[in-house]
């Protein structure tokens, strides 16, 4: 393939650069007006306290949806929600081919099926190649905290980009292959123009550690608590960890019960693709309650303190299949995702209050991260030797630190390109040449809305000082026919009464000639009354109803 | 003093046992019907995302307010908000004498004055004694993260209790005295029945470390960044830390500006009681902007990412007196209080995005905790040798772990007594003999409400699915005179329109004979419409207005 003078190779993140979550990386090749695009990952992020009522947040894909005829395909690197979670929601706007390795394909297909979407997912073998003109794509197997994490090597006539996806270096990941260092070195020898690379743990010195270290500890801990019921909570997608628990239980003469839907689902996906098929069969949740305490380990969801999860119900003693008593043990084989600290603390307090012993990664080595720490990043840069380091998968502070770190490793260029930045990689020096529309889509109930139009912010406002809706009923001449109604929520009754009086006075005080002016007058009077009685101003909306009736 | 057969010595926490915050410990002596009470600390806790619109939460003091004639006094151990914050709010219900050491007395008096409350605060010297019949009280100087932390030794005819308050062991606290180990050992020799002790860091092995270690690092860091503006954020009450920054700045040839009201306030309180009087005078905030970058250090509030704080305004470049440019440095000489992780992360991202270098305690040793880690707890138990260990100042999981830890140190009895538990300490074995009314008071705006009656929960509900207030206007026969009004907030317009239609249909569909029945019928129809259009059900309230007018 010949390179034309106007051809460019660009990188454009629409998600995941400036946040940890919602990954969406685009690679473009060709002249600006006729560029072809390759998408890598299409994830979601979860709403938090700043977005009440919004559980799922997705990238704004307007830019690429408008160019979907030039989108040659979507490759998903691995099966975590922040990489595949938006596929079912957004594919209808893209209608492109989807490529994934076998295990990830099972997870993506399940999502598509659930959403009743008829998209085709092509399975690519580990280490496989796909030709998506003008991109020649090769998958390179890495290690992470889920089976089949893939880096994507994207070869173009203007150079090769390596999209690492999420990774760590684990010499003994227990389930799946080890990091394909050989392939990375080979790619480095061949020459890599740019590498977009995981920034999650850039502040953490050393190495993440191997999944195998955790196995030894969990095996010992389960063996050390004979005669007590044991529950282990872990991320369901960490199939190696699930295997560890099952094997540790077996070594201690116990069965393992899967408690929680996502546990069962993930085990089924893993077994259907040939992973963990050698394990003793798991006990069904319904039968678990009939097995005596010393003979079982409950492997359950809920490590983040999620309401209604298996562990939350176990903590309150509500879970019929997994009853725990004082002296029993819960192992948190997980970390606390930032933002969940209070919720997890509350769960642990509920367990502690019932006399249950809690083991976490702060007192025992029962969890390892799936992301590269500084020494691992240094290894990766040494193997791949990119000319341009592009930190992704991080908040701005992580990306800035990753840039500094890459520079310290003698990478010639390191560029922080936040979501929406079109970064030209070739020809010439890496330069941000454009900012395209980008942002977040809130899934509010079933309704997707742009973050800027989202009502989550208004609702958050309601949570501070409540709301009052006033309806004033007047006659044709604007005279009050009766006292205005005031319906409120979140406002103390004494305050609401003062507000009601204020509305009445304002409505009766003067004729309402103009609806808008009258409504504003009442609104102000009502808010003033709240401020005076309460020290806070609720949101107030006023409607004027004009009836052709006489005053009584 | 003779002991009567019916005399008892009891401990009763009304706050701080089951939470970190809002400390209130009561000690009672005498027969049940005529017990005298001594209160130690009267603090607040801060509201969080689970209590929107409520910034301040206080203990429910009903039990002791009803017995205020038997309350011999309030001793505040030190000046942190979780120990003194509720004094001005709740003293009017108690009207008891208040005792504090000089620095703490300045802080308490300022609070009382601000609230226009005429309570008397008696100053007790460090190591001083107070006779509050039947309690003989002795203060023992400890170390913490604020000047003048005091343990309270309470001698009674039935034995001595040591209330540690907040403490650590710091051989070089820089400001104030070292831990009075001698007095603690002496008390131990004399015999201590029970010790109520800080549980905050019970999960942390080792020792908290000395304030002096931090001084070396901050001095080096400031010296290592010549020619760049430096801002340091710290807890204002950590006077030793403020001194450290001022001295480190002086060593580097810089002035220090205090930025933020609580910084100025705390420095004034310290200097008025003879602390940090030897420092070069601080630059006034207004003048700071006129000093060139290499000549200044900004010492500022906002380490927890508080909105509108000095550092938050510095981060966005809005602070006129403390402008920072790319390449400038912010040192977080603080820890992140659990629950504030996201807010602090957002602040650090805002700084990073502007190219400002961030130094935190995760990369440099620029902060030490003020609470005892396990080795320090072991020292304290070795010195004091109480017969009963009573963990306080912790969530349930901390208190349970503290109990286990005390038992491992051979303390004969360790008892977890959550808020409201009346724990009889003598005569006989320690036993929880009663549970008294206890709980939390939300300060909602200016209105104090019992947690159970608090509207924060309802308001939180509003934040998930919004609110709609419907007013239906009907004639005497219950026929709709017009379409009902629907005012809403937090609900997408398309959904609100569907809800409005549903209200109209429900109001017109049948006569409203009974207001309550009619309102409920409309409410259900409206919520059903929301569910169908949106997948969520907002809060809906309906008012029926009955007018003596004819239908038009």
Coordinates of C-alpha atoms in Angstrom, one line a residue, chain A residues 88-501:
Chain A
X88 CA -25.1 -3.4 23.4
X89 CA -26.2 0.2 24.1
X90 CA -24.3 1.8 21.2
X91 CA -23.8 -0.7 18.5
X92 CA -27.1 0.2 16.8
X93 CA -25.5 3.6 16.0
X94 CA -22.4 1.9 14.6
X95 CA -23.5 -1.4 13.0
X96 CA -19.8 -2.4 12.5
X97 CA -18.3 -5.8 12.8
X98 CA -17.1 -6.8 16.3
X99 CA -14.0 -8.9 17.0
X100 CA -13.1 -10.6 20.2
X101 CA -11.2 -13.6 21.5
X102 CA -13.4 -16.6 22.5
X103 CA -14.0 -15.9 26.2
X104 CA -14.7 -12.2 25.6
X105 CA -16.9 -13.1 22.7
X106 CA -19.1 -15.2 24.9
X107 CA -19.6 -12.2 27.3
X108 CA -20.3 -9.7 24.5
X109 CA -22.8 -12.1 22.8
X110 CA -24.6 -12.5 26.0
X111 CA -25.0 -8.8 26.3
X112 CA -26.2 -8.4 22.8
X113 CA -28.6 -11.2 23.2
X114 CA -30.1 -9.8 26.4
X115 CA -30.6 -6.4 24.6
X116 CA -32.0 -8.3 21.6
X117 CA -29.4 -6.9 19.2
X118 CA -28.4 -8.9 16.2
X119 CA -24.8 -7.9 15.8
X120 CA -22.1 -10.3 14.6
X121 CA -19.2 -11.0 16.8
X122 CA -16.3 -12.6 15.0
X123 CA -14.1 -14.8 17.2
X124 CA -10.3 -14.2 16.8
X125 CA -8.0 -16.7 18.3
X126 CA -5.4 -15.6 20.9
X127 CA -2.5 -14.1 19.1
X128 CA -4.6 -14.0 15.9
X129 CA -4.4 -11.5 13.1
X130 CA -7.2 -9.6 11.3
X131 CA -7.0 -7.5 8.2
X132 CA -9.2 -4.5 8.4
X133 CA -8.0 -2.4 5.5
X134 CA -6.0 -0.1 6.0
X135 CA -5.3 -1.6 9.4
X136 CA -3.4 -4.9 9.8
X137 CA -4.3 -6.0 13.3
X138 CA -2.5 -8.5 15.5
X139 CA -3.5 -9.5 19.0
X140 CA -0.9 -10.1 21.6
X141 CA -1.8 -12.0 24.7
X142 CA -1.1 -10.2 28.0
X143 CA -2.1 -10.9 31.6
X144 CA -4.7 -9.0 33.7
X145 CA -7.4 -10.0 36.1
X146 CA -9.7 -11.7 33.6
X147 CA -9.0 -14.4 31.0
X148 CA -7.8 -13.3 27.6
X149 CA -6.6 -9.7 27.9
X150 CA -5.2 -8.7 24.5
X151 CA -3.0 -5.9 23.4
X152 CA -3.8 -4.8 19.9
X153 CA -0.9 -4.1 17.5
X154 CA -2.2 -1.9 14.6
X155 CA 0.1 -1.8 11.6
X156 CA -0.4 0.9 9.0
X157 CA 1.7 2.2 6.2
X158 CA 2.6 5.2 8.4
X159 CA 3.7 3.1 11.3
X160 CA 2.6 0.7 14.1
X161 CA 0.6 1.6 17.2
X162 CA 0.3 -0.8 20.1
X163 CA -2.9 -0.4 22.2
X164 CA -2.0 -2.3 25.4
X165 CA -5.5 -2.4 26.8
X166 CA -5.4 -3.4 30.5
X167 CA -2.5 -5.5 31.6
X168 CA 0.1 -6.5 34.2
X169 CA 3.0 -8.8 34.0
X170 CA 2.2 -12.1 35.7
X171 CA 4.6 -15.0 35.3
X172 CA 2.0 -17.3 36.8
X173 CA -1.6 -16.1 36.1
X174 CA -3.0 -19.5 36.9
X175 CA -5.7 -19.3 34.3
X176 CA -4.8 -18.5 30.7
X177 CA -1.5 -17.7 29.1
X178 CA 1.5 -15.7 30.4
X179 CA 2.4 -12.3 29.0
X180 CA 3.7 -12.8 25.5
X181 CA 6.9 -11.0 26.1
X182 CA 8.4 -12.6 22.9
X183 CA 5.7 -11.0 20.7
X184 CA 6.2 -7.6 22.4
X185 CA 10.0 -7.7 21.9
X186 CA 9.5 -8.8 18.3
X187 CA 7.2 -5.9 17.7
X188 CA 9.7 -3.6 19.4
X189 CA 12.4 -4.9 17.1
X190 CA 10.1 -4.3 14.1
X191 CA 9.6 -0.7 15.3
X192 CA 6.6 0.8 17.1
X193 CA 5.6 4.4 16.4
X194 CA 3.3 4.8 19.4
X195 CA 1.9 3.0 22.4
X196 CA -1.3 3.8 24.2
X197 CA -0.8 2.4 27.6
X198 CA -2.7 1.7 30.9
X199 CA -2.0 4.4 33.6
X200 CA -4.0 3.0 36.5
X201 CA -1.1 2.1 38.8
X202 CA 1.4 4.7 37.6
X203 CA 1.7 6.0 41.2
X204 CA 2.4 2.6 42.6
X205 CA 6.1 1.6 42.8
X206 CA 7.3 -2.0 42.2
X207 CA 5.1 -4.7 40.7
X208 CA 1.5 -5.7 41.1
X209 CA 2.5 -9.3 42.1
X210 CA 1.3 -12.6 40.8
X211 CA -2.1 -14.2 41.1
X212 CA -0.2 -17.2 42.4
X213 CA 0.9 -15.4 45.6
X214 CA -2.7 -14.9 46.4
X215 CA -3.4 -18.6 45.9
X216 CA -1.0 -19.7 48.6
X217 CA -2.5 -17.3 51.1
X218 CA -6.1 -18.1 50.4
X219 CA -5.4 -21.8 50.6
X220 CA -3.7 -21.4 53.9
X221 CA -6.4 -19.1 55.3
X222 CA -9.2 -21.6 54.4
X223 CA -7.2 -24.5 55.9
X224 CA -6.6 -22.5 59.1
X225 CA -10.3 -22.1 59.9
X226 CA -11.7 -25.6 60.2
X227 CA -15.2 -25.9 61.5
X228 CA -16.1 -22.4 60.6
X229 CA -18.2 -21.3 57.7
X230 CA -16.2 -19.2 55.2
X231 CA -17.4 -16.8 52.6
X232 CA -15.0 -15.4 50.0
X233 CA -16.0 -12.4 48.0
X234 CA -14.1 -11.5 44.8
X235 CA -14.7 -9.9 41.4
X236 CA -16.6 -12.4 39.4
X237 CA -14.6 -11.8 36.3
X238 CA -11.4 -12.8 38.0
X239 CA -11.7 -16.4 36.9
X240 CA -8.3 -17.4 38.3
X241 CA -9.4 -16.2 41.7
X242 CA -12.6 -18.2 41.5
X243 CA -10.4 -21.2 40.6
X244 CA -8.2 -20.5 43.6
X245 CA -11.1 -20.5 46.0
X246 CA -12.5 -23.7 44.6
X247 CA -9.1 -25.5 44.8
X248 CA -8.4 -24.1 48.3
X249 CA -11.8 -25.3 49.4
X250 CA -11.2 -28.7 48.0
X251 CA -7.8 -28.9 49.7
X252 CA -9.5 -28.3 53.0
X253 CA -12.2 -30.9 52.2
X254 CA -14.9 -28.4 51.4
X255 CA -17.3 -27.8 48.6
X256 CA -17.6 -24.4 47.0
X257 CA -21.0 -22.8 46.4
X258 CA -21.4 -19.9 43.9
X259 CA -23.6 -17.3 45.5
X260 CA -24.8 -14.4 43.3
X261 CA -25.9 -14.3 39.7
X262 CA -22.7 -12.8 38.2
X263 CA -20.6 -15.5 39.8
X264 CA -22.7 -18.2 38.2
X265 CA -22.7 -16.4 34.9
X266 CA -18.9 -15.9 34.8
X267 CA -18.1 -19.5 35.7
X268 CA -20.4 -20.6 32.9
X269 CA -18.7 -18.3 30.4
X270 CA -15.3 -19.5 31.5
X271 CA -16.2 -23.2 31.4
X272 CA -17.9 -22.9 28.0
X273 CA -14.5 -21.7 26.6
X274 CA -12.5 -24.4 28.2
X275 CA -11.3 -22.6 31.4
X276 CA -11.6 -24.1 34.9
X277 CA -13.2 -27.2 33.5
X278 CA -11.1 -29.4 35.7
X279 CA -12.7 -28.1 38.9
X280 CA -15.0 -30.2 41.1
X281 CA -18.5 -29.1 40.3
X282 CA -19.9 -26.2 42.2
X283 CA -22.7 -26.5 44.7
X284 CA -25.9 -24.9 43.6
X285 CA -26.9 -21.8 45.6
X286 CA -30.2 -23.5 46.7
X287 CA -28.4 -26.5 48.0
X288 CA -25.7 -24.6 49.9
X289 CA -27.9 -24.0 52.9
X290 CA -28.2 -27.7 53.4
X291 CA -24.4 -28.3 53.7
X292 CA -22.9 -28.0 57.2
X293 CA -20.6 -25.2 57.9
X294 CA -17.2 -26.9 58.0
X295 CA -17.9 -28.5 54.6
X296 CA -18.4 -25.4 52.5
X297 CA -17.0 -22.2 51.2
X298 CA -19.4 -19.6 49.8
X299 CA -17.9 -17.8 46.8
X300 CA -20.0 -14.6 46.5
X301 CA -20.5 -11.3 44.9
X302 CA -20.7 -8.0 46.7
X303 CA -17.1 -7.1 47.5
X304 CA -17.9 -3.4 46.8
X305 CA -20.7 -3.3 49.4
X306 CA -23.4 -3.3 46.6
X307 CA -26.9 -3.2 48.1
X308 CA -28.8 -6.4 47.6
X309 CA -25.7 -8.4 46.6
X310 CA -25.0 -11.8 48.0
X311 CA -22.6 -10.6 50.7
X312 CA -24.9 -7.7 51.7
X313 CA -27.6 -10.2 52.4
X314 CA -25.2 -12.6 54.2
X315 CA -24.1 -9.7 56.4
X316 CA -27.6 -9.0 57.6
X317 CA -28.3 -12.7 58.0
X318 CA -31.0 -12.5 55.3
X319 CA -29.3 -15.0 53.0
X320 CA -31.0 -18.3 53.4
X321 CA -28.5 -20.3 51.4
X322 CA -25.4 -18.8 53.1
X323 CA -26.0 -18.3 56.8
X324 CA -23.1 -17.0 58.8
X325 CA -22.8 -17.1 62.5
X326 CA -20.5 -15.4 65.1
X327 CA -17.0 -16.8 64.6
X328 CA -17.5 -17.4 60.9
X329 CA -15.2 -15.8 58.4
X330 CA -15.5 -13.5 55.4
X331 CA -12.5 -13.0 53.2
X332 CA -12.5 -9.9 51.0
X333 CA -10.3 -11.1 48.1
X334 CA -10.7 -7.8 46.3
X335 CA -9.8 -4.1 46.6
X336 CA -12.1 -1.3 47.4
X337 CA -12.8 0.7 44.2
X338 CA -12.3 4.4 44.9
X339 CA -15.6 5.9 45.9
X340 CA -16.9 2.7 47.5
X341 CA -15.0 3.1 50.8
X342 CA -17.9 4.1 52.9
X343 CA -20.2 1.4 51.5
X344 CA -17.6 -1.3 52.0
X345 CA -16.9 0.0 55.5
X346 CA -20.6 -0.2 56.3
X347 CA -20.8 -3.8 55.1
X348 CA -17.7 -4.7 57.2
X349 CA -19.3 -3.0 60.2
X350 CA -22.4 -5.1 59.8
X351 CA -20.4 -8.3 59.6
X352 CA -18.2 -7.2 62.6
X353 CA -21.3 -6.4 64.6
X354 CA -22.5 -10.0 64.2
X355 CA -19.1 -11.3 65.4
X356 CA -17.9 -12.4 62.0
X357 CA -14.2 -12.3 61.4
X358 CA -13.2 -10.2 58.4
X359 CA -10.0 -10.7 56.4
X360 CA -9.0 -8.1 53.9
X361 CA -6.0 -7.3 51.7
X362 CA -4.9 -4.8 54.3
X363 CA -4.1 -7.5 56.8
X364 CA -3.4 -10.5 54.5
X365 CA -2.1 -10.7 50.9
X366 CA -5.5 -11.9 49.5
X367 CA -5.7 -9.7 46.4
X368 CA -3.4 -8.4 43.7
X369 CA -4.1 -5.6 41.2
X370 CA -4.5 -6.4 37.5
X371 CA -2.8 -3.2 36.4
X372 CA 0.9 -2.5 35.8
X373 CA 2.9 -0.8 38.5
X374 CA 6.0 1.3 37.7
X375 CA 8.5 -1.5 37.3
X376 CA 6.1 -3.3 34.9
X377 CA 5.5 -0.1 32.9
X378 CA 9.3 0.2 32.7
X379 CA 9.6 -3.4 31.3
X380 CA 6.9 -2.7 28.8
X381 CA 8.6 0.4 27.5
X382 CA 11.9 -1.5 27.4
X383 CA 10.3 -4.3 25.3
X384 CA 8.2 -2.2 22.9
X385 CA 10.4 1.0 22.6
X386 CA 7.7 3.2 21.2
X387 CA 8.7 6.6 19.8
X388 CA 5.5 8.1 21.3
X389 CA 4.1 7.2 24.7
X390 CA 0.3 8.0 25.0
X391 CA -1.0 7.4 28.5
X392 CA -4.6 6.2 28.6
X393 CA -6.9 4.5 31.1
X394 CA -6.3 7.1 33.8
X395 CA -7.5 10.3 35.3
X396 CA -5.6 13.4 34.3
X397 CA -3.3 13.1 37.3
X398 CA -2.4 9.5 36.3
X399 CA -1.8 10.5 32.7
X400 CA 0.4 13.4 33.6
X401 CA 2.5 11.2 35.9
X402 CA 2.6 8.5 33.3
X403 CA 3.9 11.1 30.8
X404 CA 6.6 12.2 33.2
X405 CA 7.5 8.5 33.9
X406 CA 7.7 7.7 30.2
X407 CA 10.0 10.7 29.7
X408 CA 12.2 9.5 32.5
X409 CA 12.5 6.2 30.6
X410 CA 13.8 8.1 27.6
X411 CA 10.7 7.6 25.4
X412 CA 11.3 10.4 22.8
X413 CA 7.8 11.8 23.0
X414 CA 5.0 11.5 25.6
X415 CA 1.7 13.1 24.9
X416 CA -1.4 13.5 27.2
X417 CA -4.4 13.5 24.9
X418 CA -7.6 13.8 26.8
X419 CA -10.9 12.5 25.5
X420 CA -11.8 14.2 22.2
X421 CA -8.3 15.1 21.3
X422 CA -7.3 14.1 17.8
X423 CA -3.6 13.3 18.0
X424 CA -1.8 13.1 14.7
X425 CA 0.9 10.5 15.1
X426 CA 2.3 10.6 11.5
X427 CA 3.6 12.1 9.4
X428 CA 5.7 14.5 11.5
X429 CA 5.9 15.0 15.2
X430 CA 2.9 14.0 17.4
X431 CA 0.5 16.9 17.5
X432 CA -3.0 17.4 18.7
X433 CA -4.7 18.7 15.6
X434 CA -8.3 18.9 16.6
X435 CA -10.8 18.5 19.3
X436 CA -13.9 16.6 18.3
X437 CA -17.3 16.4 20.0
X438 CA -17.0 14.1 23.0
X439 CA -18.5 13.7 26.4
X440 CA -20.6 11.4 28.5
X441 CA -24.1 10.0 28.0
X442 CA -26.1 9.4 31.1
X443 CA -28.4 6.5 30.9
X444 CA -31.2 8.0 33.1
X445 CA -33.6 5.2 33.7
X446 CA -34.0 4.0 30.1
X447 CA -33.5 7.5 28.6
X448 CA -30.0 8.3 27.3
X449 CA -29.1 12.0 27.7
X450 CA -26.0 14.1 27.2
X451 CA -24.3 14.8 30.4
X452 CA -24.8 18.6 29.9
X453 CA -28.6 18.0 29.6
X454 CA -28.7 15.5 32.4
X455 CA -31.2 16.1 35.2
X456 CA -28.9 14.3 37.7
X457 CA -27.5 17.6 38.7
X458 CA -30.9 19.1 39.3
X459 CA -31.9 16.1 41.2
X460 CA -28.8 16.4 43.3
X461 CA -29.9 20.0 44.0
X462 CA -33.2 18.6 45.3
X463 CA -31.4 16.4 47.7
X464 CA -30.0 19.4 49.6
X465 CA -33.0 21.5 50.1
X466 CA -36.1 19.7 48.7
X467 CA -38.7 20.9 46.3
X468 CA -42.0 22.7 46.5
X469 CA -44.6 22.9 43.7
X470 CA -47.1 25.8 44.1
X471 CA -50.3 26.1 42.1
X472 CA -52.2 29.4 42.4
X473 CA -55.7 29.5 41.0
X474 CA -57.0 32.9 40.0
X475 CA -60.0 34.3 38.1
X476 CA -59.9 36.1 34.8
X477 CA -58.9 39.3 36.5
X478 CA -56.0 37.6 38.4
X479 CA -57.7 37.5 41.8
X480 CA -57.0 34.5 43.9
X481 CA -59.9 32.1 43.9
X482 CA -58.6 30.1 46.8
X483 CA -55.3 29.6 48.7
X484 CA -52.6 28.3 46.5
X485 CA -51.7 24.7 46.9
X486 CA -48.2 23.8 47.9
X487 CA -46.9 20.2 47.6
X488 CA -43.4 19.6 48.9
X489 CA -40.9 16.9 49.7
X490 CA -37.8 17.1 51.8
X491 CA -38.9 20.3 53.6
X492 CA -39.7 20.2 57.4
X493 CA -43.5 20.7 58.0
X494 CA -43.0 23.9 59.9
X495 CA -41.0 25.4 57.1
X496 CA -43.6 24.2 54.5
X497 CA -46.3 25.9 56.5
X498 CA -44.4 29.2 56.5
X499 CA -43.9 28.8 52.7
X500 CA -47.6 28.1 52.3
X501 CA -48.5 31.3 54.2

